[in-house]
Each structure stands twice: as structure tokens, then as C-alpha cells.
PDB file of C-alpha atoms in Angstrom:
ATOM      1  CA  UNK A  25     105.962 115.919  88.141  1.00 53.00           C
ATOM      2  CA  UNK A  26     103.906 115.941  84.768  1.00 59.00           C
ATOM      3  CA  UNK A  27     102.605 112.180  85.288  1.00 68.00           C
ATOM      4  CA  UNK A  28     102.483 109.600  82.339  1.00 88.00           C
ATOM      5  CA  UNK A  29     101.067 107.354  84.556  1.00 94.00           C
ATOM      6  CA  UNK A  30     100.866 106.196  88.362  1.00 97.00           C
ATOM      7  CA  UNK A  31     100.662 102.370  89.915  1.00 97.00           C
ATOM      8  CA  UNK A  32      99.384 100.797  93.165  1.00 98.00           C
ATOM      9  CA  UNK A  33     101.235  98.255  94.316  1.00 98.00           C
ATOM     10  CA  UNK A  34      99.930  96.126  97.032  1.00 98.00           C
ATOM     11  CA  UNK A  35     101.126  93.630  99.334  1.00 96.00           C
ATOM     12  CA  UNK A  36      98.309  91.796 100.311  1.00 94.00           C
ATOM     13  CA  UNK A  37      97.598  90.476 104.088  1.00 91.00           C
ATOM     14  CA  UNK A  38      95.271  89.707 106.923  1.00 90.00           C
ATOM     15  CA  UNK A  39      96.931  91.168 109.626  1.00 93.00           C
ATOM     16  CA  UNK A  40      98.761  94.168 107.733  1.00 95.00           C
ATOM     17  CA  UNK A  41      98.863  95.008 104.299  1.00 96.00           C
ATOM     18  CA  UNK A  42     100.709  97.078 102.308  1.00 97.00           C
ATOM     19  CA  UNK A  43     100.792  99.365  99.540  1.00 98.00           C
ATOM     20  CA  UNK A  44     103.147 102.028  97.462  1.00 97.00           C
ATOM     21  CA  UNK A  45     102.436 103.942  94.491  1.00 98.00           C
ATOM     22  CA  UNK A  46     104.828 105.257  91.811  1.00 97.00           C
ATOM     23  CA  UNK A  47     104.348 108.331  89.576  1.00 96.00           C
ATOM     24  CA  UNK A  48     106.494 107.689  85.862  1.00 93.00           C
ATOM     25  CA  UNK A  49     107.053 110.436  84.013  1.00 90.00           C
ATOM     26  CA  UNK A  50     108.943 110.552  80.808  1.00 85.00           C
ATOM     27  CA  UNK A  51     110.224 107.123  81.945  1.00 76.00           C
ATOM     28  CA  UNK A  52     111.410 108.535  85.380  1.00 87.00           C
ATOM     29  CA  UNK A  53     109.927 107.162  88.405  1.00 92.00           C
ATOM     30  CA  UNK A  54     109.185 108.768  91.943  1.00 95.00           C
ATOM     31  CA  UNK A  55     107.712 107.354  94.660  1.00 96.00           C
ATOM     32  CA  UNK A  56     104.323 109.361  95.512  1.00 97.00           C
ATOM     33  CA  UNK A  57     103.103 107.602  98.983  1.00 97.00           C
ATOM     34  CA  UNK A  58     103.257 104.047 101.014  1.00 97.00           C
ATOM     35  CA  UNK A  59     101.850 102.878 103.855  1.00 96.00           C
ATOM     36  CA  UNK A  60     100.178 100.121 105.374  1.00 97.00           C
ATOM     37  CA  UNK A  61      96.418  98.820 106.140  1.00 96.00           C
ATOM     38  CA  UNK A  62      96.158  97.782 109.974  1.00 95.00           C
ATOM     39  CA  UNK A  63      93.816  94.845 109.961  1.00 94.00           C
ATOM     40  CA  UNK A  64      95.127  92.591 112.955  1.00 91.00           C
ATOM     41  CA  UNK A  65      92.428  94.518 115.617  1.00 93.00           C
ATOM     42  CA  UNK A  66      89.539  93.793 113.639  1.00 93.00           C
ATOM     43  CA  UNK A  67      87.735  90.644 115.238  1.00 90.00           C
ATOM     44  CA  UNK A  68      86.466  88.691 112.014  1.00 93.00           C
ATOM     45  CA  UNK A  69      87.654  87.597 108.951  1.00 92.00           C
ATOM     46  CA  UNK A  70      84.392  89.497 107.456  1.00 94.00           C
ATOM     47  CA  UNK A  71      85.184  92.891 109.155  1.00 96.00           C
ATOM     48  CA  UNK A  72      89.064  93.061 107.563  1.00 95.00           C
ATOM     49  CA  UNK A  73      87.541  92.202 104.042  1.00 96.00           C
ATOM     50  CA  UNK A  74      84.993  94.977 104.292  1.00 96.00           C
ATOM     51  CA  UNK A  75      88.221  97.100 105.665  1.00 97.00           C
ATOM     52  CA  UNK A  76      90.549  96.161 102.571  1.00 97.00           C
ATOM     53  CA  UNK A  77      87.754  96.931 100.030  1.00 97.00           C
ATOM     54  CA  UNK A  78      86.991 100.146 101.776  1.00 97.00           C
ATOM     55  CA  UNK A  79      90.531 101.318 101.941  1.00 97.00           C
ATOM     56  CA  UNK A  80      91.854 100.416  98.635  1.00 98.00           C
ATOM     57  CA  UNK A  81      89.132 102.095  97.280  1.00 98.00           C
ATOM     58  CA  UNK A  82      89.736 105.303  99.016  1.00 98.00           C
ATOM     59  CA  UNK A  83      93.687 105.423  98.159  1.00 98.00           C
ATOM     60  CA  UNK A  84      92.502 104.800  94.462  1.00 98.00           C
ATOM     61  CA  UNK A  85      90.005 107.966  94.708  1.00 97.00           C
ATOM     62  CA  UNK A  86      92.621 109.537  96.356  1.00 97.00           C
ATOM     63  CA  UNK A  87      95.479 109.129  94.503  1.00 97.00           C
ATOM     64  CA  UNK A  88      93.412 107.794  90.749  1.00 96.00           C
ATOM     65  CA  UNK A  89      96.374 105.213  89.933  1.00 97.00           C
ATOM     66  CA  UNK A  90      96.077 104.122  86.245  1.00 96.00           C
ATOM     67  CA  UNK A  91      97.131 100.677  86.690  1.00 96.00           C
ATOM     68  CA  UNK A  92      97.514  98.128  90.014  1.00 97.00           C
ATOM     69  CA  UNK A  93      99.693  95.364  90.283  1.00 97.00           C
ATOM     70  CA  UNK A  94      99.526  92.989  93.506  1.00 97.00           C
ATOM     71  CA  UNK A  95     101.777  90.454  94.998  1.00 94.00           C
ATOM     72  CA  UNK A  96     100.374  87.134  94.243  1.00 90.00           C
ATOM     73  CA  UNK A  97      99.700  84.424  97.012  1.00 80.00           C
ATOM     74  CA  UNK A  98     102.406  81.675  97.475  1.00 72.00           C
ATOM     75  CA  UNK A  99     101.931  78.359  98.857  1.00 65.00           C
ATOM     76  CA  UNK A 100     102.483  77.802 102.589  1.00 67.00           C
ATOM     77  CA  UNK A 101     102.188  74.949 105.124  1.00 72.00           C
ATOM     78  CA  UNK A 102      99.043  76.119 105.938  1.00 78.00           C
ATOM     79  CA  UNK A 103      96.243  75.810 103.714  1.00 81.00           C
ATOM     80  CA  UNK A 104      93.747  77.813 105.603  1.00 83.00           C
ATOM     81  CA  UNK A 105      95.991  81.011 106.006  1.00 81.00           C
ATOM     82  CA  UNK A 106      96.855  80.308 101.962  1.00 84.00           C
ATOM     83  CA  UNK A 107      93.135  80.725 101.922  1.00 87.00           C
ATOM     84  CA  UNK A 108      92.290  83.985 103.558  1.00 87.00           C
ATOM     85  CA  UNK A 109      95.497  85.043 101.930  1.00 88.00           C
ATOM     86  CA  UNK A 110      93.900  84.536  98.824  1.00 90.00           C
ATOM     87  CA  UNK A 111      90.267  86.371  99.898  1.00 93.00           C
ATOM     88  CA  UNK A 112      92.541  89.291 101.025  1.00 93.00           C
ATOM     89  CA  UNK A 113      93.869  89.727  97.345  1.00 94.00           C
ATOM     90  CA  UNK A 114      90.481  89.027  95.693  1.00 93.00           C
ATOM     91  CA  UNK A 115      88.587  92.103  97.405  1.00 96.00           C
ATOM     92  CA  UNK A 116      92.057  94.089  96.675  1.00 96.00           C
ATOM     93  CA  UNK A 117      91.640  93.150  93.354  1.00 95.00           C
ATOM     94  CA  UNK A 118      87.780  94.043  92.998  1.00 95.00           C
ATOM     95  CA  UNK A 119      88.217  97.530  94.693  1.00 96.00           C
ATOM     96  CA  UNK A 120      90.712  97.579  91.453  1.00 96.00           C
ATOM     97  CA  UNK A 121      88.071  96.562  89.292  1.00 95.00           C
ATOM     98  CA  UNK A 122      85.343  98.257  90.778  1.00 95.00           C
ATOM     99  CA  UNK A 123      87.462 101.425  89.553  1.00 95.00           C
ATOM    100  CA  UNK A 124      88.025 100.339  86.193  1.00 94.00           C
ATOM    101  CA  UNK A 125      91.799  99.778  87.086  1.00 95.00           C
ATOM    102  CA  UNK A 126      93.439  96.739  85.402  1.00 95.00           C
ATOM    103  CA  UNK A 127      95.306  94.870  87.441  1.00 94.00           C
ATOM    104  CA  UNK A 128      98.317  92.561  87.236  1.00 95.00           C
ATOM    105  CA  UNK A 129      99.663  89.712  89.451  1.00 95.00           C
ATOM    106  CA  UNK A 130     103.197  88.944  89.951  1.00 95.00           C
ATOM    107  CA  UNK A 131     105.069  86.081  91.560  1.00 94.00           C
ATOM    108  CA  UNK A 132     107.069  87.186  94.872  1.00 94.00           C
ATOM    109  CA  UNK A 133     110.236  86.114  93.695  1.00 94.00           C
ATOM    110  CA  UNK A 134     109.476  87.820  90.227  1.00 95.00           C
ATOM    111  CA  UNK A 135     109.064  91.349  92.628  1.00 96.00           C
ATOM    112  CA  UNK A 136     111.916  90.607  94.313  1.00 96.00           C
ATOM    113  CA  UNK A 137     113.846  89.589  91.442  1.00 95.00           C
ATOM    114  CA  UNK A 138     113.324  92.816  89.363  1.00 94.00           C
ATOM    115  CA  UNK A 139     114.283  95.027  92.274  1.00 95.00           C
ATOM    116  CA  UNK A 140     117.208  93.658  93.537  1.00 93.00           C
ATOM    117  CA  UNK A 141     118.359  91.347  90.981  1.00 91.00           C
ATOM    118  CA  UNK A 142     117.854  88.559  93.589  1.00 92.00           C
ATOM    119  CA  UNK A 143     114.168  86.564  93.472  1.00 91.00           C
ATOM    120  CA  UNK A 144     115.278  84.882  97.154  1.00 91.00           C
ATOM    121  CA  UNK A 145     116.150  88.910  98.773  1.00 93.00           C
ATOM    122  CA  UNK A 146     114.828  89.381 102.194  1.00 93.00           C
ATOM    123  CA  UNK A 147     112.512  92.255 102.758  1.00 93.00           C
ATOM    124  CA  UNK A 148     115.065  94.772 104.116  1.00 95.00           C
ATOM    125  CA  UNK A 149     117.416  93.716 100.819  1.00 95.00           C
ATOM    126  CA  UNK A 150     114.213  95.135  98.970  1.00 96.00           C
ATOM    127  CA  UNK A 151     113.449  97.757 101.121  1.00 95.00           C
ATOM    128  CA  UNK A 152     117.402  99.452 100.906  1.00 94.00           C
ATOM    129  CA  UNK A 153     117.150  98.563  97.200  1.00 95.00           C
ATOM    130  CA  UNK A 154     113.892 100.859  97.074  1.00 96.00           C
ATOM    131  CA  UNK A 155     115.499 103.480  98.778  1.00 95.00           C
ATOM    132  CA  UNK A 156     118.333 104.058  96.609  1.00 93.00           C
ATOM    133  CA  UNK A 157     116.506 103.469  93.320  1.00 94.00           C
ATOM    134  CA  UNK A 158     113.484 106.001  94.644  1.00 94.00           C
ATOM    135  CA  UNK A 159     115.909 108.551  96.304  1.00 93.00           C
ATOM    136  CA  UNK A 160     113.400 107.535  99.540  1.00 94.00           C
ATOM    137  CA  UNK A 161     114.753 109.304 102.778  1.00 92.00           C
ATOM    138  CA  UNK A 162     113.733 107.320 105.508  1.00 92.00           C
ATOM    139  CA  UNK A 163     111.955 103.480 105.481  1.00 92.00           C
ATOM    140  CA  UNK A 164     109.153 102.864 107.365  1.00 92.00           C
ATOM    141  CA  UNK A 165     108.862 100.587 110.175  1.00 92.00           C
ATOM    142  CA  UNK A 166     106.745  98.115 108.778  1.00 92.00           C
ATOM    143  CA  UNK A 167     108.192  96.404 105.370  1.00 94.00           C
ATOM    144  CA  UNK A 168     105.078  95.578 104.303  1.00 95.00           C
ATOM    145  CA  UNK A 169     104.712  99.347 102.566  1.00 96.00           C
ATOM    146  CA  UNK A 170     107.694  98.911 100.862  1.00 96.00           C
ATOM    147  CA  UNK A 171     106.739  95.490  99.148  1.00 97.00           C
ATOM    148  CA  UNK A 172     103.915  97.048  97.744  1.00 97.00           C
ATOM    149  CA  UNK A 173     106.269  99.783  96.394  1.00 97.00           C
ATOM    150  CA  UNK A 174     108.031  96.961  94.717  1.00 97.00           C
ATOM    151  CA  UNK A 175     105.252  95.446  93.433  1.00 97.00           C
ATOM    152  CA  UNK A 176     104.124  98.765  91.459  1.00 97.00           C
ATOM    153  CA  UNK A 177     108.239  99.479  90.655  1.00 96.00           C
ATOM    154  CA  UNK A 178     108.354  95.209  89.652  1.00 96.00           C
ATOM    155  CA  UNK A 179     105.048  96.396  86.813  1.00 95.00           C
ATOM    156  CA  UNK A 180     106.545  99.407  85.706  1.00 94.00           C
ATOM    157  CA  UNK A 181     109.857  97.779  84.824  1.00 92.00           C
ATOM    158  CA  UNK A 182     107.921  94.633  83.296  1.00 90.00           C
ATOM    159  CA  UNK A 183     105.503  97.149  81.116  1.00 85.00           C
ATOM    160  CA  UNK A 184     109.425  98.731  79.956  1.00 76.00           C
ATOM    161  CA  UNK A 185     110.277  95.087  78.797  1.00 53.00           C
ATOM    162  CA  UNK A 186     113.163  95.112  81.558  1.00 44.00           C
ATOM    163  CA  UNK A 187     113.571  92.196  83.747  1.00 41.00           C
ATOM    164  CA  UNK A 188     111.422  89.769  81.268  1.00 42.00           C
ATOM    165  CA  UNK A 189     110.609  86.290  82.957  1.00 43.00           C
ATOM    166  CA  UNK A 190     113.087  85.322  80.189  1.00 41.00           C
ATOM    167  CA  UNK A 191     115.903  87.501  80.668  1.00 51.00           C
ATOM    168  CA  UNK A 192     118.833  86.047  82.395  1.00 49.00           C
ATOM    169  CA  UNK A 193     122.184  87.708  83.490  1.00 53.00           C
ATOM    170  CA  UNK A 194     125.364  85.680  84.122  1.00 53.00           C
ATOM    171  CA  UNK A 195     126.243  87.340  87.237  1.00 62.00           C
ATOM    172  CA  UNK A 196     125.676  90.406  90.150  1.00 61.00           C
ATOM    173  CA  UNK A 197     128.038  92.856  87.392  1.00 66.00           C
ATOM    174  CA  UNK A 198     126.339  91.738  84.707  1.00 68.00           C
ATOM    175  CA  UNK A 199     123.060  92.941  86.473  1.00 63.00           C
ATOM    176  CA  UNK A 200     123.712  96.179  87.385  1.00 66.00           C
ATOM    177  CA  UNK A 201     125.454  96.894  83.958  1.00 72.00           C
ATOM    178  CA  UNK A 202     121.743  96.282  82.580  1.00 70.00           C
ATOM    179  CA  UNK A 203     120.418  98.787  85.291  1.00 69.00           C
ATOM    180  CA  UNK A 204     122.822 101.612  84.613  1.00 70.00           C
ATOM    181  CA  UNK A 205     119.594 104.140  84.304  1.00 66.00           C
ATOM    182  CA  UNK A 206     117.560 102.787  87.642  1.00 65.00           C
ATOM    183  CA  UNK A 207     120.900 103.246  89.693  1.00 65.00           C
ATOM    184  CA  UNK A 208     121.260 107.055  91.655  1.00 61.00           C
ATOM    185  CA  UNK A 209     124.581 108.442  91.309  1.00 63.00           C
ATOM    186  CA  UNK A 210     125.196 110.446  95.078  1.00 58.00           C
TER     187      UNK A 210
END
């Protein structure tokens, strides 16, 4: 694929993280790699920031995305986990910057919203969603690789002007009419 461009997408964490990158193409989009960042065996809090910057950096010299768009940290019961949550993203973020890759942030329900129509899908809604739309053959295990697929699909549809915060549909039909070109006719 002659590349126009190619996104991280990351799913931040403490215990796992996860990340997917896209390759677009003359508009076209194909999924180029996901996985996930163990971090739940490290013993500090310390250790599995050291092990997110070290990693995202490495995919990005690895793969040299041109653009990285995370999930961004909702509000929880607990403040402290909201916290770490937070310090997980931030290092993500400055790996990102330390690159020179622009990032962008996007709500979860904004993610989920642009790739199943839905902004309150579950995980495995998004995950079959992603596999039709990407032609993917078989899902991982762990979800968390393909929300940070959706995160870098959720940017390139927002940098296409599709799915705008301010774009509403008045029904499921009315939905997929709009996505005619993301749908894969088997």
C-alpha cells in the first residue's frame, strides 16, 4: 500500500494497554498491526511508566506513524486509579511528542460513537465493527488492541470531517446510509 499517512491509536492503561495503527491510502484504510503492552507484572507504578514510554517509542520507530490519537481518561469512582490513568496517557503522549508526532485526544464515547454509530457500544460491539470495516481475520484475545485501533480509525474519520461532534443521524438506517464507503461488501 502506497501510504498517505499512518496513525497510532492507543488505549491507555496500567495493567494492559493497547494500541492499533492504520495505514490510509488514497482515502482507503488498512489495518497495519495491534497489540497490547503487558504492564500488570511490573511491581511499581514507576517501572510501568518507564515501560509505556519505552514501548511506545519503539512501535513509533518501528512503524514512524505520522499522527497519534489516544483514548482520553474518563471519570471513575475512584480518584486514585483516574489518576494513574491519567500518568499512563501523559508518558504515552510524550513518547508522541518526543517523536515530533502530534497527538489528539478523543472522548470514549466519541471512539465508540464513530465506529459503530453507538457512543454507549461495548468493546466486542467495537471490536466486530473493526473487523468488518478493516477486513481483520481473526480478533485478538485481549480488546484492549482493538480500542486502540478505534481510536486511530475514530481520528482518521474525524480528520475526513465524518462523524463531526455535531453531526447527528435520526436513526441506525440513517447511519449506515452515511457510511456506504466504510461498509465491506462480502
Amino acid at each position: 500500500m502506497d501510504t498517505d499517512k499512518i496513525i497510532l491509536g492507543i488505549d491507555p492503561g496500567t495493567s494492559v494497554m493497547g494500541y492499533g495503527l492504520v495505514a490510509v491510502s488514497k482515502g482507503k484504510t488498512e489495518m497495519i498491526n495491534m497489540g497490547v503492552i503487558r504492564l500488570n507484572k511490573l511491581d511499581s507504578h514507576e517501572e510501568r511508566l518507564s515501560r509505556i514510554f519505552s514501548r511506545v517509542s519503539g512501535i513509533i520507530s518501528e512503524f514512524g506513524p505520522h499522527q497519534m490519537a489516544i483514548e482520553a481518561p474518563f471519570y471513575g469512582k475512584n480518584v486514585q486509579s483516574m489518576l494513574k490513568l491519567g500518568k499512563a496517557q501523559g508518558v504515552a503522549i510524550a513518547a508522541a511528542l518526543n517523536a515530533n508526532i502530534p497527538y489528539f485526544e478523543y472522548a470514549p464515547r466519541r471512539i465508540k460513537q464513530s465506529i459503530t454509530g453507538k457512543g454507549g457500544a461495548s468493546k466486542e460491539q467495537v471490536a466486530a465493527m473493526l473487523k468488518n470495516i478493516l477486513n481483520i481475520k481473526e480478533l485478538p484475545k485481549d480488546l484492549d488492541a482493538t480500542d486502540g485501533l478505534a481510536a486511530a480509525l475514530c481520528h482518521h474519520y474525524s480528520t475526513r470531517g465524518l462523524n463531526s461532534q455535531n453531526k447527528t443521524y435520526s436513526g441506525w438506517s440513517a447511519f449506515v446510509k452515511q457510511q456506504e464507503k466504510r461498509i465491506i461488501q462480502k
